[in-house]
Short mmCIF file of C-alpha atoms in Angstrom, two decimals:
data_model
loop_
_atom_site.label_atom_id
_atom_site.label_comp_id
_atom_site.label_asym_id
_atom_site.label_seq_id
_atom_site.Cartn_x
_atom_site.Cartn_y
_atom_site.Cartn_z
CA UNK A 1 0.00 0.00 0.00
CA UNK A 2 2.82 2.44 0.91
CA UNK A 3 4.75 1.19 -2.14
CA UNK A 4 1.65 1.79 -4.25
CA UNK A 5 1.50 5.39 -3.05
CA UNK A 6 5.20 5.92 -3.77
CA UNK A 7 4.87 4.38 -7.24
CA UNK A 8 1.82 6.53 -7.92
CA UNK A 9 3.83 9.68 -7.21
CA UNK A 10 7.16 8.73 -8.81
CA UNK A 11 5.96 7.23 -12.11
CA UNK A 12 6.19 9.42 -15.26
CA UNK A 13 2.92 11.28 -15.90
CA UNK A 14 2.21 11.24 -19.66
CA UNK A 15 -1.54 11.23 -18.94
CA UNK A 16 -1.62 14.17 -16.52
CA UNK A 17 -4.86 16.09 -17.06
CA UNK A 18 -6.50 13.18 -18.90
CA UNK A 19 -9.60 11.36 -17.70
CA UNK A 20 -9.95 7.61 -18.08
CA UNK A 21 -12.87 5.26 -17.55
CA UNK A 22 -12.26 1.53 -17.10
CA UNK A 23 -14.79 -1.29 -16.79
CA UNK A 24 -13.68 -4.46 -15.04
CA UNK A 25 -14.84 -7.73 -13.56
CA UNK A 26 -17.72 -9.97 -14.56
CA UNK A 27 -21.33 -8.91 -14.65
CA UNK A 28 -23.93 -10.83 -12.65
CA UNK A 29 -27.23 -11.31 -14.46
CA UNK A 30 -29.75 -12.43 -11.85
CA UNK A 31 -32.23 -15.22 -12.48
CA UNK A 32 -33.52 -14.73 -8.92
CA UNK A 33 -31.90 -13.44 -5.72
CA UNK A 34 -29.69 -16.55 -5.47
CA UNK A 35 -29.11 -17.75 -9.05
CA UNK A 36 -27.53 -15.98 -11.98
CA UNK A 37 -25.56 -16.07 -15.20
CA UNK A 38 -22.03 -14.79 -15.13
CA UNK A 39 -18.65 -14.83 -16.80
CA UNK A 40 -15.30 -16.02 -15.54
CA UNK A 41 -13.36 -12.93 -14.72
CA UNK A 42 -11.38 -12.11 -11.60
CA UNK A 43 -11.23 -8.45 -12.62
CA UNK A 44 -7.45 -8.49 -12.15
CA UNK A 45 -6.46 -7.34 -15.64
CA UNK A 46 -8.93 -4.43 -15.54
CA UNK A 47 -7.90 -3.37 -12.03
CA UNK A 48 -4.27 -3.42 -13.22
CA UNK A 49 -5.20 -1.19 -16.19
CA UNK A 50 -6.93 1.26 -13.84
CA UNK A 51 -3.85 1.29 -11.60
CA UNK A 52 -1.47 1.82 -14.54
CA UNK A 53 -3.62 4.70 -15.84
CA UNK A 54 -3.56 6.34 -12.39
CA UNK A 55 0.22 5.86 -12.15
CA UNK A 56 0.52 7.61 -15.54
CA UNK A 57 -1.29 10.64 -14.15
CA UNK A 58 -4.84 10.11 -15.42
CA UNK A 59 -7.91 10.73 -13.30
CA UNK A 60 -9.42 7.23 -13.29
CA UNK A 61 -12.96 5.98 -12.69
CA UNK A 62 -13.31 2.21 -12.42
CA UNK A 63 -16.79 0.79 -13.05
CA UNK A 64 -16.58 -2.68 -11.57
CA UNK A 65 -18.78 -5.75 -11.54
CA UNK A 66 -18.67 -8.01 -8.47
CA UNK A 67 -15.07 -8.92 -7.55
CA UNK A 68 -13.21 -9.38 -4.29
CA UNK A 69 -10.43 -6.96 -5.26
CA UNK A 70 -9.65 -3.72 -3.40
CA UNK A 71 -9.78 -0.54 -5.50
CA UNK A 72 -6.28 0.46 -6.63
CA UNK A 73 -4.74 3.44 -4.80
CA UNK A 74 -5.82 6.73 -6.39
CA UNK A 75 -8.68 5.17 -8.38
CA UNK A 76 -12.36 6.01 -7.82
CA UNK A 77 -14.64 2.97 -8.04
CA UNK A 78 -18.35 2.56 -8.80
CA UNK A 79 -19.70 -0.94 -8.05
CA UNK A 80 -22.37 -2.42 -10.32
CA UNK A 81 -23.92 -5.86 -10.72
CA UNK A 82 -25.27 -6.31 -14.23
CA UNK A 83 -24.61 -5.06 -17.76
CA UNK A 84 -27.45 -2.53 -17.74
CA UNK A 85 -26.16 -0.97 -14.52
CA UNK A 86 -22.64 -0.97 -15.96
CA UNK A 87 -23.76 0.86 -19.12
CA UNK A 88 -25.69 3.37 -17.02
CA UNK A 89 -22.67 4.10 -14.82
CA UNK A 90 -20.40 4.41 -17.87
CA UNK A 91 -22.76 6.79 -19.71
CA UNK A 92 -23.19 8.92 -16.60
CA UNK A 93 -19.42 9.52 -16.51
CA UNK A 94 -18.57 9.72 -20.24
CA UNK A 95 -18.49 13.52 -20.58
CA UNK A 96 -14.88 14.73 -20.53
CA UNK A 97 -13.42 11.22 -20.68
CA UNK A 98 -10.35 10.85 -22.94
CA UNK A 99 -9.74 7.12 -22.65
CA UNK A 100 -12.27 4.31 -22.30
CA UNK A 101 -10.94 0.81 -21.63
CA UNK A 102 -13.56 -1.94 -21.56
CA UNK A 103 -11.96 -4.90 -19.80
CA UNK A 104 -15.16 -6.15 -18.13
CA UNK A 105 -16.43 -9.59 -19.09
CA UNK A 106 -19.96 -8.36 -19.77
CA UNK A 107 -22.55 -11.12 -20.22
CA UNK A 108 -23.89 -10.76 -23.77
CA UNK A 109 -27.26 -12.15 -22.69
CA UNK A 110 -29.32 -11.91 -19.55
CA UNK A 111 -32.32 -13.95 -18.41
CA UNK A 112 -35.51 -12.63 -19.99
CA UNK A 113 -37.06 -12.67 -16.52
CA UNK A 114 -35.51 -11.95 -13.15
CA UNK A 115 -37.52 -12.98 -10.08
CA UNK A 116 -37.64 -10.94 -6.86
CA UNK A 117 -37.85 -14.04 -4.66
CA UNK A 118 -35.93 -17.31 -4.95
CA UNK A 119 -37.64 -19.65 -7.40
CA UNK A 120 -38.41 -23.27 -6.55
CA UNK A 121 -36.90 -25.86 -8.88
CA UNK A 122 -40.32 -26.27 -10.50
CA UNK A 123 -40.68 -22.52 -11.03
CA UNK A 124 -37.18 -22.38 -12.53
CA UNK A 125 -38.09 -24.97 -15.12
CA UNK A 126 -35.68 -26.56 -17.56
CA UNK A 127 -35.06 -23.67 -19.95
CA UNK A 128 -33.75 -20.19 -19.36
CA UNK A 129 -34.89 -17.72 -22.00
CA UNK A 130 -32.25 -15.14 -22.80
CA UNK A 131 -32.39 -11.59 -24.14
CA UNK A 132 -29.40 -9.61 -25.43
CA UNK A 133 -27.60 -7.21 -23.14
CA UNK A 134 -26.52 -3.77 -24.33
CA UNK A 135 -23.12 -3.79 -26.07
CA UNK A 136 -21.28 -1.28 -23.88
CA UNK A 137 -18.14 -1.06 -26.02
CA UNK A 138 -20.12 -0.46 -29.24
CA UNK A 139 -22.40 2.08 -27.55
CA UNK A 140 -19.48 4.07 -26.17
CA UNK A 141 -17.65 3.94 -29.54
CA UNK A 142 -20.72 5.45 -31.25
CA UNK A 143 -21.66 7.83 -28.45
CA UNK A 144 -22.00 11.58 -29.00
CA UNK A 145 -19.50 11.94 -26.15
CA UNK A 146 -17.12 9.30 -27.55
CA UNK A 147 -13.74 9.40 -25.80
CA UNK A 148 -10.77 9.94 -28.11
CA UNK A 149 -9.47 6.44 -27.42
CA UNK A 150 -11.85 3.51 -27.12
CA UNK A 151 -10.21 0.20 -26.26
CA UNK A 152 -11.91 -3.17 -25.97
CA UNK A 153 -10.73 -6.48 -24.59
CA UNK A 154 -11.43 -9.85 -26.17
CA UNK A 155 -11.02 -13.12 -24.33
CA UNK A 156 -10.92 -15.76 -26.99
CA UNK A 157 -10.07 -19.42 -26.85
CA UNK A 158 -9.57 -19.90 -30.61
CA UNK A 159 -8.83 -17.77 -33.70
CA UNK A 160 -8.13 -15.03 -31.19
CA UNK A 161 -6.62 -12.32 -33.37
CA UNK A 162 -8.87 -12.78 -36.41
CA UNK A 163 -11.99 -12.60 -34.22
CA UNK A 164 -10.61 -9.54 -32.43
CA UNK A 165 -9.89 -7.71 -35.69
CA UNK A 166 -13.49 -8.33 -36.79
CA UNK A 167 -14.75 -7.21 -33.37
CA UNK A 168 -12.71 -3.99 -33.57
CA UNK A 169 -14.31 -2.96 -36.86
CA UNK A 170 -17.83 -4.09 -35.97
CA UNK A 171 -17.84 -2.20 -32.67
CA UNK A 172 -16.02 0.93 -33.81
CA UNK A 173 -13.24 0.63 -31.25
CA UNK A 174 -9.75 2.01 -31.82
CA UNK A 175 -7.93 -0.94 -30.31
CA UNK A 176 -8.78 -4.42 -29.12
CA UNK A 177 -6.49 -6.09 -26.60
CA UNK A 178 -6.57 -9.82 -27.20
CA UNK A 179 -6.29 -11.99 -24.21
CA UNK A 180 -5.68 -15.59 -25.23
CA UNK A 181 -7.28 -17.57 -22.41
CA UNK A 182 -6.74 -20.95 -24.08
CA UNK A 183 -3.24 -21.29 -22.67
CA UNK A 184 -2.86 -22.88 -19.22
CA UNK A 185 -1.51 -20.54 -16.52
CA UNK A 186 -2.70 -17.42 -18.36
CA UNK A 187 -5.87 -15.35 -18.29
CA UNK A 188 -8.83 -16.21 -16.00
CA UNK A 189 -7.96 -16.09 -12.32
CA UNK A 190 -4.24 -16.07 -13.11
CA UNK A 191 -1.74 -13.33 -12.23
CA UNK A 192 -0.24 -13.54 -15.72
CA UNK A 193 -1.58 -12.87 -19.15
CA UNK A 194 -0.63 -12.54 -22.77
CA UNK A 195 -1.85 -9.43 -24.59
CA UNK A 196 -1.75 -8.56 -28.29
CA UNK A 197 -3.09 -5.14 -29.35
CA UNK A 198 -5.05 -5.10 -32.60
CA UNK A 199 -5.37 -1.67 -34.22
CA UNK A 200 -6.21 -0.22 -37.64
CA UNK A 201 -2.49 -0.29 -38.45
CA UNK A 202 -1.81 -3.89 -37.46
CA UNK A 203 -0.81 -5.72 -34.30
CA UNK A 204 1.42 -4.98 -31.35
CA UNK A 205 2.44 -7.95 -29.21
CA UNK A 206 2.83 -6.82 -25.60
CA UNK A 207 4.13 -10.27 -24.71
CA UNK A 208 3.49 -12.56 -21.75
CA UNK A 209 3.94 -11.02 -18.32
CA UNK A 210 2.14 -10.32 -15.07
CA UNK A 211 -1.07 -8.37 -15.50
CA UNK A 212 0.26 -5.11 -14.04
CA UNK A 213 3.34 -5.11 -16.31
CA UNK A 214 1.05 -5.67 -19.32
CA UNK A 215 -1.29 -2.93 -18.12
CA UNK A 216 1.64 -0.49 -17.95
CA UNK A 217 2.76 -1.46 -21.47
CA UNK A 218 -0.81 -0.94 -22.70
CA UNK A 219 -1.05 2.45 -20.99
CA UNK A 220 2.32 3.56 -22.47
CA UNK A 221 0.94 2.74 -25.93
CA UNK A 222 -2.30 4.63 -25.19
CA UNK A 223 -0.31 7.69 -24.04
CA UNK A 224 1.75 7.51 -27.25
CA UNK A 225 -1.39 7.41 -29.41
CA UNK A 226 -3.08 10.24 -27.49
CA UNK A 227 -0.06 12.53 -27.89
CA UNK A 228 0.58 11.76 -31.58
CA UNK B 1 -3.23 -15.88 11.60
CA UNK B 2 -1.29 -16.24 14.87
CA UNK B 3 -4.49 -15.56 16.77
CA UNK B 4 -6.21 -18.27 14.71
CA UNK B 5 -3.53 -20.76 15.75
CA UNK B 6 -3.85 -19.79 19.42
CA UNK B 7 -7.65 -20.04 19.27
CA UNK B 8 -7.38 -23.42 17.55
CA UNK B 9 -5.29 -24.75 20.44
CA UNK B 10 -7.08 -23.12 23.38
CA UNK B 11 -10.72 -23.75 22.44
CA UNK B 12 -12.57 -26.63 24.18
CA UNK B 13 -12.37 -29.84 22.13
CA UNK B 14 -15.77 -31.61 22.30
CA UNK B 15 -15.21 -33.00 18.79
CA UNK B 16 -11.74 -34.46 19.35
CA UNK B 17 -11.44 -37.67 17.33
CA UNK B 18 -14.41 -36.77 15.10
CA UNK B 19 -14.20 -36.23 11.37
CA UNK B 20 -16.23 -33.54 9.64
CA UNK B 21 -16.86 -32.76 5.99
CA UNK B 22 -18.11 -29.30 4.97
CA UNK B 23 -19.12 -28.07 1.53
CA UNK B 24 -18.95 -24.33 0.89
CA UNK B 25 -19.10 -21.65 -1.75
CA UNK B 26 -21.06 -21.54 -4.98
CA UNK B 27 -20.74 -24.04 -7.80
CA UNK B 28 -19.85 -22.89 -11.29
CA UNK B 29 -21.73 -24.69 -14.05
CA UNK B 30 -19.93 -23.90 -17.29
CA UNK B 31 -21.80 -23.00 -20.48
CA UNK B 32 -18.43 -22.59 -22.21
CA UNK B 33 -14.94 -21.64 -20.94
CA UNK B 34 -16.07 -18.07 -20.24
CA UNK B 35 -19.79 -18.24 -19.43
CA UNK B 36 -21.59 -20.09 -16.69
CA UNK B 37 -24.48 -20.41 -14.27
CA UNK B 38 -23.79 -19.83 -10.63
CA UNK B 39 -25.21 -18.93 -7.25
CA UNK B 40 -24.57 -15.99 -5.01
CA UNK B 41 -22.40 -17.29 -2.22
CA UNK B 42 -19.21 -15.82 -0.82
CA UNK B 43 -18.50 -19.10 0.98
CA UNK B 44 -18.03 -17.17 4.23
CA UNK B 45 -20.62 -19.02 6.34
CA UNK B 46 -19.27 -22.41 5.24
CA UNK B 47 -15.66 -21.44 5.84
CA UNK B 48 -16.68 -20.23 9.30
CA UNK B 49 -18.36 -23.59 10.01
CA UNK B 50 -15.19 -25.42 8.91
CA UNK B 51 -13.12 -23.19 11.20
CA UNK B 52 -15.47 -23.69 14.16
CA UNK B 53 -15.40 -27.48 13.67
CA UNK B 54 -11.58 -27.43 13.62
CA UNK B 55 -11.51 -25.25 16.77
CA UNK B 56 -13.76 -27.84 18.45
CA UNK B 57 -11.19 -30.53 17.73
CA UNK B 58 -12.63 -32.21 14.64
CA UNK B 59 -10.52 -33.26 11.67
CA UNK B 60 -12.11 -31.14 8.93
CA UNK B 61 -12.19 -31.48 5.17
CA UNK B 62 -13.62 -28.49 3.28
CA UNK B 63 -14.90 -29.18 -0.24
CA UNK B 64 -15.11 -25.72 -1.75
CA UNK B 65 -16.49 -24.23 -4.93
CA UNK B 66 -14.75 -21.16 -6.38
CA UNK B 67 -14.26 -18.47 -3.73
CA UNK B 68 -11.51 -15.97 -2.95
CA UNK B 69 -11.23 -17.05 0.69
CA UNK B 70 -8.12 -18.58 2.28
CA UNK B 71 -8.58 -22.03 3.85
CA UNK B 72 -9.09 -21.68 7.64
CA UNK B 73 -6.10 -22.67 9.79
CA UNK B 74 -6.08 -26.41 10.46
CA UNK B 75 -8.61 -27.23 7.72
CA UNK B 76 -7.80 -29.34 4.67
CA UNK B 77 -9.39 -28.02 1.47
CA UNK B 78 -10.33 -29.65 -1.84
CA UNK B 79 -11.24 -27.16 -4.59
CA UNK B 80 -13.99 -28.04 -7.07
CA UNK B 81 -15.91 -26.12 -9.72
CA UNK B 82 -19.27 -27.75 -10.36
CA UNK B 83 -21.86 -29.84 -8.53
CA UNK B 84 -20.77 -33.14 -10.07
CA UNK B 85 -17.16 -32.57 -8.98
CA UNK B 86 -18.40 -31.53 -5.53
CA UNK B 87 -20.43 -34.75 -5.13
CA UNK B 88 -17.48 -36.82 -6.31
CA UNK B 89 -15.12 -35.17 -3.80
CA UNK B 90 -17.67 -35.59 -0.98
CA UNK B 91 -18.30 -39.28 -1.74
CA UNK B 92 -14.57 -39.97 -1.97
CA UNK B 93 -14.16 -38.75 1.62
CA UNK B 94 -17.38 -39.94 3.25
CA UNK B 95 -15.99 -43.10 4.90
CA UNK B 96 -15.35 -42.43 8.59
CA UNK B 97 -17.02 -39.02 8.54
CA UNK B 98 -19.15 -38.24 11.62
CA UNK B 99 -20.54 -34.84 10.63
CA UNK B 100 -21.52 -33.57 7.19
CA UNK B 101 -22.46 -29.91 6.84
CA UNK B 102 -23.66 -28.85 3.39
CA UNK B 103 -23.39 -25.07 3.28
CA UNK B 104 -22.50 -24.85 -0.44
CA UNK B 105 -24.91 -23.02 -2.73
CA UNK B 106 -25.05 -25.86 -5.25
CA UNK B 107 -26.72 -24.99 -8.54
CA UNK B 108 -29.76 -27.27 -8.84
CA UNK B 109 -29.49 -27.25 -12.62
CA UNK B 110 -26.58 -27.15 -15.06
CA UNK B 111 -26.54 -26.40 -18.79
CA UNK B 112 -27.42 -29.51 -20.78
CA UNK B 113 -24.36 -28.80 -22.93
CA UNK B 114 -20.99 -27.35 -21.98
CA UNK B 115 -18.76 -26.22 -24.86
CA UNK B 116 -14.96 -26.65 -24.85
CA UNK B 117 -14.36 -23.39 -26.75
CA UNK B 118 -16.05 -20.03 -26.23
CA UNK B 119 -19.33 -19.87 -28.15
CA UNK B 120 -20.18 -16.98 -30.45
CA UNK B 121 -23.40 -15.14 -29.60
CA UNK B 122 -25.09 -16.98 -32.49
CA UNK B 123 -23.91 -20.35 -31.22
CA UNK B 124 -25.11 -19.49 -27.71
CA UNK B 125 -28.62 -18.83 -29.01
CA UNK B 126 -31.46 -17.44 -26.94
CA UNK B 127 -32.28 -20.41 -24.73
CA UNK B 128 -30.20 -22.39 -22.31
CA UNK B 129 -31.47 -25.93 -21.80
CA UNK B 130 -30.98 -27.14 -18.24
CA UNK B 131 -30.62 -30.58 -16.70
CA UNK B 132 -30.83 -31.33 -12.96
CA UNK B 133 -27.68 -31.55 -10.89
CA UNK B 134 -27.19 -34.29 -8.30
CA UNK B 135 -28.69 -33.42 -4.90
CA UNK B 136 -25.59 -33.74 -2.74
CA UNK B 137 -27.35 -33.35 0.62
CA UNK B 138 -29.99 -35.99 -0.21
CA UNK B 139 -27.41 -38.41 -1.61
CA UNK B 140 -25.23 -38.13 1.49
CA UNK B 141 -28.26 -38.51 3.79
CA UNK B 142 -29.19 -41.77 2.04
CA UNK B 143 -25.64 -43.03 1.53
CA UNK B 144 -24.46 -46.41 2.82
CA UNK B 145 -21.71 -44.46 4.60
CA UNK B 146 -24.10 -41.81 5.97
CA UNK B 147 -22.41 -39.68 8.65
CA UNK B 148 -24.18 -39.68 12.02
CA UNK B 149 -25.10 -36.02 11.64
CA UNK B 150 -26.18 -34.63 8.28
CA UNK B 151 -26.86 -30.89 8.25
CA UNK B 152 -28.13 -28.84 5.32
CA UNK B 153 -28.34 -25.12 4.78
CA UNK B 154 -31.25 -23.32 3.17
CA UNK B 155 -31.05 -19.80 1.83
CA UNK B 156 -34.63 -18.66 1.47
CA UNK B 157 -36.12 -15.30 0.75
CA UNK B 158 -39.70 -16.16 1.79
CA UNK B 159 -41.47 -18.75 3.95
CA UNK B 160 -37.99 -19.66 5.14
CA UNK B 161 -38.73 -21.99 8.02
CA UNK B 162 -41.69 -23.83 6.49
CA UNK B 163 -39.72 -24.53 3.31
CA UNK B 164 -36.73 -25.66 5.38
CA UNK B 165 -38.81 -28.08 7.44
CA UNK B 166 -40.12 -29.64 4.23
CA UNK B 167 -36.59 -29.77 2.80
CA UNK B 168 -35.29 -31.52 5.93
CA UNK B 169 -37.80 -34.35 5.60
CA UNK B 170 -37.58 -34.68 1.84
CA UNK B 171 -33.79 -34.90 1.87
CA UNK B 172 -33.38 -37.05 4.96
CA UNK B 173 -31.18 -34.55 6.78
CA UNK B 174 -31.02 -34.32 10.57
CA UNK B 175 -30.94 -30.53 10.69
CA UNK B 176 -31.45 -27.64 8.30
CA UNK B 177 -29.88 -24.29 9.15
CA UNK B 178 -32.08 -21.56 7.74
CA UNK B 179 -30.37 -18.53 6.47
CA UNK B 180 -32.86 -15.77 5.80
CA UNK B 181 -31.24 -13.81 2.98
CA UNK B 182 -34.22 -11.50 2.50
CA UNK B 183 -33.06 -9.09 5.18
CA UNK B 184 -30.66 -6.30 4.17
CA UNK B 185 -27.18 -6.53 5.70
CA UNK B 186 -27.48 -10.28 6.29
CA UNK B 187 -26.55 -13.32 4.23
CA UNK B 188 -24.94 -13.07 0.78
CA UNK B 189 -21.56 -11.38 0.83
CA UNK B 190 -22.20 -10.01 4.31
CA UNK B 191 -20.14 -10.75 7.43
CA UNK B 192 -23.32 -11.24 9.44
CA UNK B 193 -26.13 -13.72 9.24
CA UNK B 194 -29.21 -14.98 11.01
CA UNK B 195 -29.49 -18.74 11.53
CA UNK B 196 -32.41 -20.84 12.75
CA UNK B 197 -31.87 -24.59 13.14
CA UNK B 198 -34.79 -26.77 12.13
CA UNK B 199 -34.72 -30.31 13.53
CA UNK B 200 -37.13 -33.21 14.12
CA UNK B 201 -37.82 -31.77 17.57
CA UNK B 202 -38.52 -28.18 16.54
CA UNK B 203 -36.51 -25.02 16.02
CA UNK B 204 -33.49 -23.46 17.68
CA UNK B 205 -32.88 -19.79 16.95
CA UNK B 206 -29.13 -19.12 16.97
CA UNK B 207 -29.84 -15.42 16.56
CA UNK B 208 -28.22 -12.71 14.45
CA UNK B 209 -24.45 -12.42 14.72
CA UNK B 210 -21.27 -12.52 12.69
CA UNK B 211 -20.86 -15.70 10.70
CA UNK B 212 -18.07 -17.15 12.86
CA UNK B 213 -20.04 -16.66 16.09
CA UNK B 214 -23.04 -18.39 14.48
CA UNK B 215 -20.79 -21.19 13.23
CA UNK B 216 -19.50 -21.76 16.78
CA UNK B 217 -23.06 -21.85 18.14
CA UNK B 218 -24.00 -24.36 15.42
CA UNK B 219 -20.96 -26.53 16.19
CA UNK B 220 -21.73 -26.46 19.93
CA UNK B 221 -25.22 -27.78 19.13
CA UNK B 222 -23.79 -30.47 16.83
CA UNK B 223 -21.36 -31.59 19.57
CA UNK B 224 -24.28 -31.76 22.04
CA UNK B 225 -26.31 -33.91 19.64
CA UNK B 226 -23.38 -36.23 18.87
CA UNK B 227 -22.66 -36.84 22.55
CA UNK B 228 -26.28 -37.39 23.61
#
C-alpha cells in the first residue's frame, strides 16, 4: 500500500490532465436473488489497467462488476452488478473522458425474466430464455461523447486475433487487446496474461507477463497514441 | 493468523477424534470456458463452520467451490468447480465421517451442454437448456456411509422456516440451518447472518451475529447432539 502510493507519485505522468474510464470484472445477471448467469473474470487485468492509468497521471474511474479486489490506490470505483447498470454508470461519466478501456467480461445475454424471490426448482423450469444485453463497447464507440481512445478487450479461446480484428471494426473501437485464455496458466484467475493489441495499423504484441506489467505497457501505448 | 492458531489450540475440544466434511461456496456450471451459471455465495458461512469445527477438535475437510477465501487454519481443502465434482469429492471422503455440513450453494441445474471453446453469440442462441444436478445433501443422507449427523443449509427469501422443514424431511437430513437472505445486511456477501436450526424436535434460533459466532453456536449444538 505504501509502495503503491510511492509508485503513484514517482511514475512518469504522460496522462496528466487526462480522464480515463475503465470497466472491469464480470457482470452478474440475476435469475432470482440466489441464481444468476455470469462470466469467468477475476477483474485483475482491468484493475491493473486502472492502476497503470492512475500511475501515468490520469484521473481514473473504475466501473466494476462483483469482484473481491480492493480498488487500486488513487482510483475512484463505482460498483455495479449487471450489464445494464454498468452501461448506465459508464454513460453517466462519459463527458470529458479521454480514454475508455472496456476490460469487463460483460454477459452478452441476460435472463428474460428476473424474479424478486428465490424460485423453486419447478418454477425455474428446464429452460432459461435469454435476451441480449446492451453492447457497452459499441455504444461508447458510437456515443455523441465518444472518448478519443476507445479500447476493448477480447477473451478468446480460438482464432483469437482474427476474431478480435473483426470485433474492432464491428464495434467501432480504436484498439482491441486480445487476451488468449486458451493457454494454461494465463488469463482467467491467473496473475499472468498474454496481450496482443489489434489496431487499424496492425498488431502490437505486448508479450506474456504479469497483469500489471502488461497494463503499464498498454497504458504507455495509449499515451503515445493520445499525444501523436 | 497467529491468533487463529492460538484459538485453535485453546478452544474446548468436544469433537476431538471426530471427522467432519463441509461443503462451501457456490458451484460454477460452465456454459463454455467463459460463461456459466452460478449462485450468489461468498463461501463465508461455510468457511466459518469449517473453522469452528476445527476449533472444536474435529478433523475437517472443506470441499469448496470457487471463492476468494483462504482455507481456515487447520482445515484441509479440496477445490472443485461444479456440482458433479463436488459430489465426487464428498463421496470420496465420506468413509469415517461423523458430521456432514452442506453449506455450499449448489446450482440445482446445469446447462445440458458445456462447450470446450467459447461460443459466439449466435452459437449461444437465446435459450439455455438445463438438466438437474445431483442433490448432494440428499445423496449423502441416504448413503451407505451416511455420517451420524447430516446438516443442510437453506437460503430462502420467503417462507424460510416452512420450506426448510419440508426440505429436511424430503432430503433425509437431521438438521437444516435456515439462512434468511431477504433481510438487508445479512446473508450473501455479508459478514453477518441470522441462523435458525430446524430439527425433528422443533426449532433453535441461533440469533443474528457474525458468521463465525453463528458457526461456533451451530458446532456447539452439533457436539451436544453427537454426545447425547
